[in-house]
């Protein structure tokens, strides 16, 4: 049984707060004796919290298949990773400023000295902060939309940040007794180091599967469905899960050797894996014209859009565009297992031409007991609204809602069903956005 995602998130925030909480045990009245002393304490705490946030964010980036389940899936885990990284960045920017303000109580020279001291320990802190700025800056779109692959390579600077940050804390930490200091930073450092070692070294041998492309079927003018046959042990997965695909075909005009996440469109019982891929950028465009025969690596599975392979409740499924894929996988699974599914699928697209897998989605209504299919065309029906939903799903409040599609559709649909009285615990979403 996996832990509830909110409990896992709570445990993570507690882990991040551990150095600061421990520091409170060793706080003395002298730490509150003047405004400068309080600012100094805040500066030390913000540094400790910031470094702990970065170390735990590094732990979360290990991407071990299965690790994401207790977070509610990899996309949710990644959102937590981003939040930790951003909070740590703000705290670490505040850290030297607070210490300088504290020292200003003594003199301006002391403040300047605290910032620009040439002591190696202080330099380590600055090196960590500058490296952190270098790889966080693109997140704020300072230099325009970040190129994903370049941004990922920049993330390797995290190793430099953590190394100098740890050295700075171990050598300069004054809040905790030396033995506690070593224990806490050593423990968190070891966790982060193990996660990074897994990602960079051992992930080549665990959770990766070799497949060969055996069929490429055009679904529309900008979507293909690839079929992959296993070359060794096949991947085991649940409907709605996704993998990272790395193609190696030399014919590819872009994206050879690059990994990209795609949801599996096949049923788990099929002998092949299937992936429906829509053109979005250069790598997905190149995949539209790939020919059968080349090898790929598949890493995963990740995500838990559907927690079980058999729905325990009635469902309303809202899909947008290529977001139909997890639902298609689930329906193919039901059909292969002769399993009923009490679900109403509303599939939102611009117009008839953009409806993907329409004949199959329609034909499955005759095969799967309880399954109903309704297309929604923005060009004809306008934006999705409560009237449209209740017209096709009158018992909305008795249903659990799954939504997958572009972020604006997720936001809109979530707002509508929340407004209609569905609780947030009964809404599951999956975004196909930057991971
Ligand atoms: C959980 C998940 C499941 C997905 N499932 C599918 C699917 O079943 N079918 C499908 O067609 N698409 C799916 N996607 C989207 C797909 O991963 C991106 O379209 C693809 O990575 C874009 O690569 P590109 O080089 O063609 O585009 P680029 O030009 O590199 O980027 C276009 C956009 O995609 C984003 N992007 C680029 N690389 C990645 C990446 N590695 N991870 C996340 N976002 C990225 C960029 O931020 C940018 O906004 C899924 C994404 C996620 C996160």
Tab-separated table of C-alpha atoms and ligand atoms in Angstrom:
chain	number	residue	atom	x	y	z
A	1	UNK	CA	0.000	0.000	0.000
A	2	UNK	CA	1.382	3.443	-0.897
A	3	UNK	CA	1.314	6.403	1.521
A	4	UNK	CA	-1.197	9.217	0.974
A	5	UNK	CA	0.471	11.966	-1.136
A	6	UNK	CA	-0.243	14.725	1.420
A	7	UNK	CA	1.491	12.669	4.158
A	8	UNK	CA	4.529	12.153	1.930
A	9	UNK	CA	4.642	15.904	1.158
A	10	UNK	CA	4.393	16.673	4.889
A	11	UNK	CA	7.269	14.272	5.619
A	12	UNK	CA	9.384	15.981	2.947
A	13	UNK	CA	8.772	19.483	4.353
A	14	UNK	CA	9.606	18.157	7.848
A	15	UNK	CA	12.870	16.712	6.535
A	16	UNK	CA	13.709	20.092	4.996
A	17	UNK	CA	12.947	21.824	8.312
A	18	UNK	CA	15.049	19.374	10.338
A	19	UNK	CA	18.235	21.521	10.578
A	20	UNK	CA	16.162	24.617	11.503
A	21	UNK	CA	14.048	22.697	14.056
A	22	UNK	CA	17.185	21.187	15.591
A	23	UNK	CA	18.798	24.624	15.701
A	24	UNK	CA	15.939	25.876	17.891
A	25	UNK	CA	16.974	23.346	20.565
A	26	UNK	CA	20.360	25.063	20.795
A	27	UNK	CA	19.208	28.671	20.624
A	28	UNK	CA	20.380	30.761	23.609
A	29	UNK	CA	19.038	34.041	25.098
A	30	UNK	CA	22.044	35.751	23.467
A	31	UNK	CA	20.442	35.044	20.070
A	32	UNK	CA	17.606	37.431	21.011
A	33	UNK	CA	19.687	40.041	22.862
A	34	UNK	CA	19.527	42.704	20.107
A	35	UNK	CA	18.051	43.353	16.656
A	36	UNK	CA	21.417	42.400	15.162
A	37	UNK	CA	21.479	39.090	17.069
A	38	UNK	CA	17.953	38.232	15.856
A	39	UNK	CA	18.878	39.111	12.247
A	40	UNK	CA	21.989	36.973	12.594
A	41	UNK	CA	19.906	34.032	13.834
A	42	UNK	CA	17.444	34.509	10.946
A	43	UNK	CA	20.346	34.639	8.488
A	44	UNK	CA	21.768	31.370	9.802
A	45	UNK	CA	18.340	29.707	9.795
A	46	UNK	CA	17.574	30.844	6.243
A	47	UNK	CA	20.941	29.449	5.103
A	48	UNK	CA	20.264	26.118	6.838
A	49	UNK	CA	16.704	25.853	5.516
A	50	UNK	CA	17.817	26.821	2.005
A	51	UNK	CA	20.608	24.252	1.864
A	52	UNK	CA	18.335	21.528	3.303
A	53	UNK	CA	15.715	22.449	0.654
A	54	UNK	CA	18.275	22.028	-2.123
A	55	UNK	CA	19.555	18.720	-0.753
A	56	UNK	CA	16.040	17.289	-0.464
A	57	UNK	CA	15.171	18.623	-3.963
A	58	UNK	CA	18.222	16.694	-5.209
A	59	UNK	CA	16.942	13.542	-3.462
A	60	UNK	CA	13.598	13.954	-5.249
A	61	UNK	CA	15.276	14.163	-8.644
A	62	UNK	CA	16.479	10.536	-8.554
A	63	UNK	CA	13.522	9.304	-10.716
A	64	UNK	CA	13.626	5.708	-9.447
A	65	UNK	CA	10.568	3.991	-11.009
A	66	UNK	CA	7.985	3.432	-8.254
A	67	UNK	CA	9.390	6.166	-5.955
A	68	UNK	CA	6.859	8.645	-7.370
A	69	UNK	CA	3.793	6.573	-6.371
A	70	UNK	CA	3.550	7.887	-2.797
A	71	UNK	CA	3.730	11.479	-4.159
A	72	UNK	CA	0.730	10.936	-6.460
A	73	UNK	CA	2.904	10.445	-9.570
A	74	UNK	CA	6.059	11.915	-11.087
A	75	UNK	CA	4.431	15.149	-12.261
A	76	UNK	CA	3.317	15.876	-8.666
A	77	UNK	CA	6.744	14.907	-7.319
A	78	UNK	CA	8.352	17.241	-9.845
A	79	UNK	CA	6.065	20.094	-8.775
A	80	UNK	CA	7.275	19.580	-5.198
A	81	UNK	CA	10.892	19.530	-6.456
A	82	UNK	CA	10.310	22.909	-8.187
A	83	UNK	CA	8.684	24.407	-5.069
A	84	UNK	CA	11.595	23.255	-2.894
A	85	UNK	CA	14.142	24.610	-5.367
A	86	UNK	CA	12.417	27.978	-5.593
A	87	UNK	CA	11.932	28.358	-1.819
A	88	UNK	CA	15.581	27.363	-1.270
A	89	UNK	CA	16.727	29.931	-3.836
A	90	UNK	CA	14.844	32.770	-2.079
A	91	UNK	CA	16.099	31.698	1.359
A	92	UNK	CA	19.683	31.462	0.128
A	93	UNK	CA	19.511	34.925	-1.437
A	94	UNK	CA	18.273	36.280	1.903
A	95	UNK	CA	21.002	34.435	3.857
A	96	UNK	CA	24.051	36.714	3.162
A	97	UNK	CA	21.877	39.854	3.242
A	98	UNK	CA	20.468	39.056	6.691
A	99	UNK	CA	23.953	38.307	8.020
A	100	UNK	CA	25.264	41.599	6.573
A	101	UNK	CA	22.361	43.567	8.109
A	102	UNK	CA	23.113	41.856	11.423
A	103	UNK	CA	26.790	42.810	11.228
A	104	UNK	CA	25.813	46.404	10.344
A	105	UNK	CA	24.814	46.755	13.987
A	106	UNK	CA	28.543	46.683	14.784
A	107	UNK	CA	29.778	48.737	11.807
A	108	UNK	CA	29.463	49.101	8.037
A	109	UNK	CA	32.959	47.664	7.693
A	110	UNK	CA	31.837	44.538	9.575
A	111	UNK	CA	28.826	44.253	7.240
A	112	UNK	CA	31.041	44.567	4.149
A	113	UNK	CA	33.492	42.096	5.656
A	114	UNK	CA	30.725	39.544	6.240
A	115	UNK	CA	29.774	39.794	2.550
A	116	UNK	CA	33.161	40.077	0.859
A	117	UNK	CA	35.514	38.232	3.175
A	118	UNK	CA	38.242	36.329	1.326
A	119	UNK	CA	38.058	33.438	3.782
A	120	UNK	CA	37.700	30.166	1.822
A	121	UNK	CA	34.571	29.200	3.786
A	122	UNK	CA	32.795	32.412	2.738
A	123	UNK	CA	34.012	32.001	-0.864
A	124	UNK	CA	32.542	28.488	-0.926
A	125	UNK	CA	29.187	30.007	0.013
A	126	UNK	CA	29.392	32.558	-2.817
A	127	UNK	CA	30.443	29.919	-5.345
A	128	UNK	CA	27.418	27.821	-4.354
A	129	UNK	CA	25.079	30.818	-4.650
A	130	UNK	CA	26.442	31.944	-8.039
A	131	UNK	CA	26.183	28.417	-9.489
A	132	UNK	CA	22.637	28.219	-8.129
A	133	UNK	CA	21.723	31.520	-9.822
A	134	UNK	CA	23.172	30.242	-13.130
A	135	UNK	CA	20.865	27.259	-13.328
A	136	UNK	CA	17.778	28.742	-11.672
A	137	UNK	CA	17.767	31.915	-13.826
A	138	UNK	CA	16.299	30.242	-16.961
A	139	UNK	CA	13.337	29.079	-14.829
A	140	UNK	CA	12.268	32.716	-14.582
A	141	UNK	CA	12.425	33.056	-18.380
A	142	UNK	CA	15.114	35.739	-17.921
A	143	UNK	CA	16.580	34.776	-21.303
A	144	UNK	CA	13.247	33.853	-22.961
A	145	UNK	CA	11.653	30.378	-23.114
A	146	UNK	CA	14.336	27.931	-21.870
A	147	UNK	CA	15.478	25.227	-24.278
A	148	UNK	CA	14.564	22.082	-22.340
A	149	UNK	CA	17.694	20.043	-23.127
A	150	UNK	CA	20.035	22.976	-22.397
A	151	UNK	CA	18.162	23.662	-19.154
A	152	UNK	CA	18.587	20.009	-18.152
A	153	UNK	CA	22.326	20.140	-18.839
A	154	UNK	CA	22.588	23.354	-16.769
A	155	UNK	CA	20.970	21.444	-13.900
A	156	UNK	CA	24.207	19.476	-13.556
A	157	UNK	CA	25.560	22.608	-11.850
A	158	UNK	CA	23.463	21.412	-8.898
A	159	UNK	CA	26.379	19.101	-7.982
A	160	UNK	CA	28.669	22.166	-7.678
A	161	UNK	CA	26.070	24.058	-5.622
A	162	UNK	CA	25.590	21.178	-3.201
A	163	UNK	CA	29.310	20.472	-2.823
A	164	UNK	CA	30.265	24.086	-2.026
A	165	UNK	CA	27.092	24.619	0.022
A	166	UNK	CA	27.892	21.602	2.185
A	167	UNK	CA	31.538	22.656	2.628
A	168	UNK	CA	30.356	26.143	3.642
A	169	UNK	CA	27.897	24.728	6.200
A	170	UNK	CA	30.205	22.085	7.623
A	171	UNK	CA	33.116	24.506	8.074
A	172	UNK	CA	31.249	27.640	9.100
A	173	UNK	CA	28.076	26.374	10.822
A	174	UNK	CA	27.780	28.029	14.234
A	175	UNK	CA	24.170	27.299	15.164
A	176	UNK	CA	24.495	23.621	16.037
A	177	UNK	CA	27.186	21.849	18.098
A	178	UNK	CA	29.885	20.426	15.784
A	179	UNK	CA	28.763	16.790	16.176
A	180	UNK	CA	25.120	17.660	15.313
A	181	UNK	CA	26.293	19.792	12.427
A	182	UNK	CA	28.268	16.888	10.960
A	183	UNK	CA	25.461	14.400	11.576
A	184	UNK	CA	22.715	16.493	9.958
A	185	UNK	CA	24.615	17.818	6.948
A	186	UNK	CA	26.478	14.538	6.501
A	187	UNK	CA	23.159	12.606	6.541
A	188	UNK	CA	21.324	14.933	4.156
A	189	UNK	CA	24.432	15.210	1.952
A	190	UNK	CA	24.697	11.416	1.733
A	191	UNK	CA	21.028	11.108	0.754
A	192	UNK	CA	21.438	13.722	-1.992
A	193	UNK	CA	24.700	12.178	-3.198
A	194	UNK	CA	23.116	8.701	-3.387
A	195	UNK	CA	20.177	10.086	-5.390
A	196	UNK	CA	22.522	11.834	-7.830
A	197	UNK	CA	24.745	8.745	-8.120
A	198	UNK	CA	21.638	6.693	-8.937
A	199	UNK	CA	20.491	9.180	-11.597
A	200	UNK	CA	23.852	9.602	-13.281
A	201	UNK	CA	25.363	6.113	-12.909
A	202	UNK	CA	22.970	3.336	-11.867
A	203	UNK	CA	19.800	4.419	-13.715
A	204	UNK	CA	21.473	3.002	-16.860
A	205	UNK	CA	21.001	-0.465	-15.403
A	206	UNK	CA	17.712	-0.179	-13.490
A	207	UNK	CA	14.263	0.656	-14.828
A	208	UNK	CA	15.460	0.780	-18.462
A	209	UNK	CA	14.208	-1.532	-21.174
A	210	UNK	CA	15.348	-2.090	-24.748
A	211	UNK	CA	12.682	-2.069	-27.435
A	212	UNK	CA	12.536	-1.950	-31.234
A	213	UNK	CA	10.027	0.092	-33.231
A	214	UNK	CA	7.933	-2.464	-35.129
A	215	UNK	CA	5.120	-0.313	-36.488
A	216	UNK	CA	4.395	3.361	-37.116
A	217	UNK	CA	0.730	4.227	-37.745
A	218	UNK	CA	-0.462	7.706	-38.744
A	219	UNK	CA	-3.375	8.792	-36.517
A	220	UNK	CA	-3.750	12.305	-37.975
A	221	UNK	CA	-1.538	14.734	-39.883
A	222	UNK	CA	0.466	15.534	-36.713
A	223	UNK	CA	0.056	12.399	-34.554
A	224	UNK	CA	1.591	8.939	-35.000
A	225	UNK	CA	1.210	5.820	-32.919
A	226	UNK	CA	4.461	3.866	-32.499
A	227	UNK	CA	4.421	0.161	-31.589
A	228	UNK	CA	7.490	-1.149	-29.787
A	229	UNK	CA	8.438	-4.784	-29.385
A	230	UNK	CA	10.605	-5.860	-26.435
A	231	UNK	CA	14.189	-6.977	-27.099
A	232	UNK	CA	14.600	-8.331	-23.568
A	233	UNK	CA	12.336	-8.378	-20.494
A	234	UNK	CA	9.164	-6.373	-21.214
A	235	UNK	CA	8.062	-3.389	-19.116
A	236	UNK	CA	5.184	-3.959	-16.651
A	237	UNK	CA	2.831	-1.028	-16.167
A	238	UNK	CA	-0.716	0.097	-15.362
A	239	UNK	CA	-3.031	1.941	-17.776
A	240	UNK	CA	-2.351	5.691	-17.656
A	241	UNK	CA	1.353	5.416	-16.776
A	242	UNK	CA	4.082	7.057	-18.830
A	243	UNK	CA	7.668	6.325	-19.777
A	244	UNK	CA	10.715	8.260	-20.989
A	245	UNK	CA	11.498	7.288	-24.574
A	246	UNK	CA	14.993	7.664	-26.034
A	247	UNK	CA	15.162	6.936	-29.777
A	248	UNK	CA	18.509	6.227	-31.458
A	249	UNK	CA	17.638	6.152	-35.181
A	250	UNK	CA	20.355	7.934	-37.175
A	251	UNK	CA	17.688	9.039	-39.691
A	252	UNK	CA	16.070	11.329	-37.070
A	253	UNK	CA	16.505	15.008	-37.916
A	254	UNK	CA	16.253	15.923	-34.208
A	255	UNK	CA	16.005	14.311	-30.800
A	256	UNK	CA	18.220	11.221	-31.359
A	257	UNK	CA	19.587	10.211	-27.949
A	258	UNK	CA	17.205	12.631	-26.151
A	259	UNK	CA	14.682	11.340	-23.644
A	260	UNK	CA	11.070	12.605	-23.692
A	261	UNK	CA	8.061	11.543	-21.593
A	262	UNK	CA	5.116	9.856	-23.341
A	263	UNK	CA	2.066	8.125	-21.916
A	264	UNK	CA	1.499	4.523	-22.973
A	265	UNK	CA	-1.580	4.156	-25.165
A	266	UNK	CA	-1.542	0.345	-25.170
A	267	UNK	CA	-3.227	-2.025	-22.729
A	268	UNK	CA	-0.735	-3.641	-20.316
A	269	UNK	CA	-1.661	-7.113	-21.601
A	270	UNK	CA	-0.601	-6.301	-25.189
A	271	UNK	CA	2.641	-7.901	-26.426
A	272	UNK	CA	3.843	-4.487	-27.701
A	273	UNK	CA	4.010	-1.022	-26.123
A	274	UNK	CA	2.144	1.698	-27.989
A	275	UNK	CA	2.745	5.456	-27.788
A	276	UNK	CA	0.708	8.179	-29.487
A	277	UNK	CA	2.994	11.124	-30.225
A	278	UNK	CA	1.870	14.576	-31.320
A	279	UNK	CA	4.150	17.157	-32.956
A	280	UNK	CA	4.976	19.880	-30.462
A	281	UNK	CA	8.633	20.727	-31.063
A	282	UNK	CA	11.580	19.440	-33.069
A	283	UNK	CA	11.967	15.996	-31.436
A	284	UNK	CA	8.265	15.065	-31.646
A	285	UNK	CA	8.149	16.386	-35.223
A	286	UNK	CA	11.088	14.178	-36.225
A	287	UNK	CA	9.373	11.135	-34.672
A	288	UNK	CA	6.428	11.549	-37.076
A	289	UNK	CA	8.545	10.221	-39.941
A	290	UNK	CA	10.563	7.548	-38.123
A	291	UNK	CA	10.493	4.149	-39.861
A	292	UNK	CA	10.207	0.722	-38.159
A	293	UNK	CA	13.387	-1.173	-37.309
A	294	UNK	CA	15.370	1.166	-35.069
A	295	UNK	CA	16.030	0.608	-31.346
A	296	UNK	CA	14.836	2.751	-28.456
A	297	UNK	CA	15.257	2.787	-24.695
A	298	UNK	CA	12.205	2.978	-22.473
A	299	UNK	CA	12.563	4.118	-18.854
A	300	UNK	CA	9.773	3.761	-16.315
A	301	UNK	CA	6.974	3.280	-15.642
A	302	UNK	CA	6.039	6.529	-13.889
A	303	UNK	CA	2.840	8.224	-12.794
A	304	UNK	CA	-0.330	7.021	-11.128
A	305	UNK	CA	-3.139	8.709	-13.020
A	306	UNK	CA	-5.236	5.598	-12.376
A	307	UNK	CA	-4.276	4.092	-9.033
A	308	UNK	CA	-5.923	0.741	-9.786
A	309	UNK	CA	-6.533	-1.253	-12.936
A	310	UNK	CA	-10.191	-1.551	-11.949
A	311	UNK	CA	-12.212	1.585	-11.157
A	312	UNK	CA	-13.849	1.420	-7.736
A	313	UNK	CA	-16.069	4.446	-8.393
A	314	UNK	CA	-18.110	5.991	-11.192
A	315	UNK	CA	-15.977	8.286	-13.318
A	316	UNK	CA	-16.148	11.418	-15.397
A	317	UNK	CA	-13.177	11.599	-17.745
A	318	UNK	CA	-12.326	14.911	-19.411
A	319	UNK	CA	-9.660	14.744	-22.124
A	320	UNK	CA	-8.201	17.474	-24.326
A	321	UNK	CA	-6.267	16.787	-27.553
A	322	UNK	CA	-3.407	14.318	-27.061
A	323	UNK	CA	-4.542	14.052	-23.395
A	324	UNK	CA	-6.843	11.255	-24.607
A	325	UNK	CA	-3.924	8.789	-24.369
A	326	UNK	CA	-4.238	7.598	-20.722
A	327	UNK	CA	-7.997	7.094	-21.199
A	328	UNK	CA	-7.403	5.161	-24.406
A	329	UNK	CA	-4.986	2.870	-22.578
A	330	UNK	CA	-7.561	2.275	-19.842
A	331	UNK	CA	-10.332	1.536	-22.356
A	332	UNK	CA	-8.107	-0.863	-24.318
A	333	UNK	CA	-7.319	-2.562	-21.014
A	334	UNK	CA	-11.038	-2.910	-20.146
A	335	UNK	CA	-11.794	-4.309	-23.591
A	336	UNK	CA	-8.956	-6.847	-23.359
A	337	UNK	CA	-10.057	-7.994	-19.880
A	338	UNK	CA	-13.845	-7.887	-20.630
A	339	UNK	CA	-14.087	-5.447	-17.732
A	340	UNK	CA	-16.930	-2.960	-17.226
A	341	UNK	CA	-16.204	0.737	-16.520
A	342	UNK	CA	-18.912	3.153	-15.378
A	343	UNK	CA	-17.427	6.211	-17.060
A	344	UNK	CA	-18.549	9.169	-19.116
A	345	UNK	CA	-15.733	10.381	-21.389
A	346	UNK	CA	-15.938	13.969	-22.626
A	347	UNK	CA	-13.277	14.532	-25.269
A	348	UNK	CA	-12.584	18.222	-26.018
A	349	UNK	CA	-11.022	19.222	-29.337
A	350	UNK	CA	-11.257	22.144	-31.740
A	351	UNK	CA	-13.409	20.373	-34.360
A	352	UNK	CA	-14.108	16.944	-35.928
A	353	UNK	CA	-10.760	16.959	-37.755
A	354	UNK	CA	-8.856	17.076	-34.462
A	355	UNK	CA	-10.641	14.125	-32.880
A	356	UNK	CA	-7.994	11.406	-32.382
A	357	UNK	CA	-8.864	7.686	-32.371
A	358	UNK	CA	-12.564	8.611	-32.921
A	359	UNK	CA	-13.680	5.312	-34.556
A	360	UNK	CA	-12.039	3.225	-31.803
A	361	UNK	CA	-13.363	5.419	-28.943
A	362	UNK	CA	-16.849	5.126	-30.428
A	363	UNK	CA	-16.650	1.414	-31.163
A	364	UNK	CA	-15.529	0.617	-27.585
A	365	UNK	CA	-18.894	1.899	-26.251
A	366	UNK	CA	-20.394	-1.332	-27.641
A	367	UNK	CA	-17.699	-3.478	-26.007
A	368	UNK	CA	-17.278	-1.964	-22.522
A	369	UNK	CA	-20.338	-2.022	-20.276
A	370	UNK	CA	-21.037	1.359	-18.649
A	371	UNK	CA	-18.725	3.406	-20.931
A	372	UNK	CA	-20.158	6.471	-22.747
A	373	UNK	CA	-18.344	8.743	-25.162
A	374	UNK	CA	-19.155	12.401	-25.935
A	375	UNK	CA	-16.988	14.629	-28.120
A	376	UNK	CA	-16.969	18.358	-27.332
A	377	UNK	CA	-16.004	20.709	-30.180
A	378	UNK	CA	-14.837	24.192	-29.148
A	379	UNK	CA	-15.706	25.513	-32.620
A	380	UNK	CA	-19.337	24.391	-32.267
A	381	UNK	CA	-20.053	24.226	-28.500
A	382	UNK	CA	-17.797	27.059	-27.270
A	383	UNK	CA	-15.708	26.584	-24.108
A	384	UNK	CA	-16.543	23.571	-21.963
A	385	UNK	CA	-19.062	24.526	-19.248
A	386	UNK	CA	-21.196	22.995	-16.507
A	387	UNK	CA	-24.307	22.846	-18.720
A	388	UNK	CA	-22.523	20.697	-21.276
A	389	UNK	CA	-21.098	18.418	-18.579
A	390	UNK	CA	-24.379	17.903	-16.678
A	391	UNK	CA	-26.272	17.368	-19.935
A	392	UNK	CA	-24.143	14.243	-20.462
A	393	UNK	CA	-23.374	13.417	-16.845
A	394	UNK	CA	-26.356	14.272	-14.630
A	395	UNK	CA	-24.899	12.581	-11.497
A	396	UNK	CA	-21.623	14.551	-11.631
A	397	UNK	CA	-21.321	14.883	-7.829
A	398	UNK	CA	-21.456	11.104	-7.423
A	399	UNK	CA	-18.430	10.691	-9.680
A	400	UNK	CA	-14.667	10.894	-9.386
A	401	UNK	CA	-13.186	13.151	-12.068
A	402	UNK	CA	-10.042	12.499	-14.110
A	403	UNK	CA	-8.719	15.292	-16.352
A	404	UNK	CA	-5.818	15.145	-18.831
A	405	UNK	CA	-4.980	17.716	-21.465
A	406	UNK	CA	-3.417	21.151	-21.958
A	407	UNK	CA	-3.024	23.195	-18.717
A	408	UNK	CA	-5.806	25.742	-19.635
A	409	UNK	CA	-8.335	22.912	-20.103
A	410	UNK	CA	-7.281	21.326	-16.800
A	411	UNK	CA	-7.700	24.664	-15.024
A	412	UNK	CA	-11.104	25.288	-16.632
A	413	UNK	CA	-12.503	21.784	-16.026
A	414	UNK	CA	-11.214	21.658	-12.461
A	415	UNK	CA	-12.892	24.993	-11.704
A	416	UNK	CA	-16.198	23.801	-13.211
A	417	UNK	CA	-16.394	20.512	-11.302
A	418	UNK	CA	-15.195	22.083	-8.040
A	419	UNK	CA	-17.909	24.735	-8.461
A	420	UNK	CA	-20.456	21.948	-8.975
A	421	UNK	CA	-19.578	20.427	-5.601
A	422	UNK	CA	-17.027	17.728	-6.486
A	423	UNK	CA	-14.355	17.726	-3.745
A	424	UNK	CA	-10.705	18.272	-4.700
A	425	UNK	CA	-9.872	14.800	-3.318
A	426	UNK	CA	-12.104	13.363	-6.063
A	427	UNK	CA	-10.257	15.126	-8.883
A	428	UNK	CA	-7.162	13.606	-10.510
A	429	UNK	CA	-5.206	15.581	-13.109
A	430	UNK	CA	-2.202	14.919	-15.340
A	431	UNK	CA	-0.391	17.740	-17.110
A	432	UNK	CA	1.760	17.088	-20.183
A	433	UNK	CA	4.089	19.932	-19.205
A	434	UNK	CA	7.788	20.390	-18.528
A	435	UNK	CA	9.285	17.662	-16.311
B	1	LIG	C1	3.730	13.036	-18.059
B	1	LIG	C2	3.777	13.425	-19.512
B	1	LIG	C3	3.180	12.622	-20.441
B	1	LIG	C4	3.189	12.982	-21.778
B	1	LIG	N1	2.574	12.178	-22.686
B	1	LIG	C5	2.559	12.537	-23.989
B	1	LIG	C6	1.912	11.700	-24.951
B	1	LIG	O1	1.357	10.646	-24.641
B	1	LIG	N2	1.919	12.105	-26.240
B	1	LIG	C7	2.517	13.278	-26.645
B	1	LIG	O2	2.498	13.598	-27.826
B	1	LIG	N3	3.143	14.093	-25.734
B	1	LIG	C8	3.186	13.740	-24.434
B	1	LIG	N4	3.843	14.544	-23.530
B	1	LIG	C9	4.491	15.789	-24.009
B	1	LIG	C10	5.851	15.457	-24.646
B	1	LIG	O3	6.721	14.957	-23.683
B	1	LIG	C11	6.437	16.747	-25.235
B	1	LIG	O4	5.583	17.131	-26.291
B	1	LIG	C12	7.797	16.506	-25.830
B	1	LIG	O5	8.720	16.178	-24.822
B	1	LIG	C13	8.229	17.773	-26.569
B	1	LIG	O6	9.510	17.563	-27.111
B	1	LIG	P1	9.998	18.390	-28.404
B	1	LIG	O7	11.481	18.327	-28.469
B	1	LIG	O8	9.250	17.937	-29.607
B	1	LIG	O9	9.528	19.839	-28.137
B	1	LIG	P2	10.391	21.082	-27.608
B	1	LIG	O10	10.479	22.094	-28.684
B	1	LIG	O11	11.656	20.640	-26.980
B	1	LIG	O12	9.467	21.586	-26.470
B	1	LIG	C14	8.141	21.920	-26.714
B	1	LIG	C15	7.510	22.016	-25.352
B	1	LIG	O13	7.565	20.750	-24.677
B	1	LIG	C16	8.261	20.866	-23.442
B	1	LIG	N5	9.187	19.726	-23.313
B	1	LIG	C17	10.273	19.487	-24.066
B	1	LIG	N6	10.920	18.400	-23.647
B	1	LIG	C18	10.222	17.949	-22.568
B	1	LIG	C19	10.390	16.875	-21.677
B	1	LIG	N7	11.435	16.026	-21.778
B	1	LIG	N8	9.500	16.738	-20.679
B	1	LIG	C20	8.439	17.555	-20.595
B	1	LIG	N9	8.231	18.590	-21.409
B	1	LIG	C21	9.109	18.795	-22.372
B	1	LIG	C22	9.030	22.171	-23.523
B	1	LIG	O14	9.098	22.812	-22.279
B	1	LIG	C23	8.223	23.023	-24.433
B	1	LIG	O15	7.213	23.720	-23.757
B	1	LIG	C24	3.842	14.183	-22.194
B	1	LIG	C25	4.473	14.980	-21.244
B	1	LIG	C26	4.443	14.600	-19.917
B	1	LIG	C27	5.102	15.465	-18.921
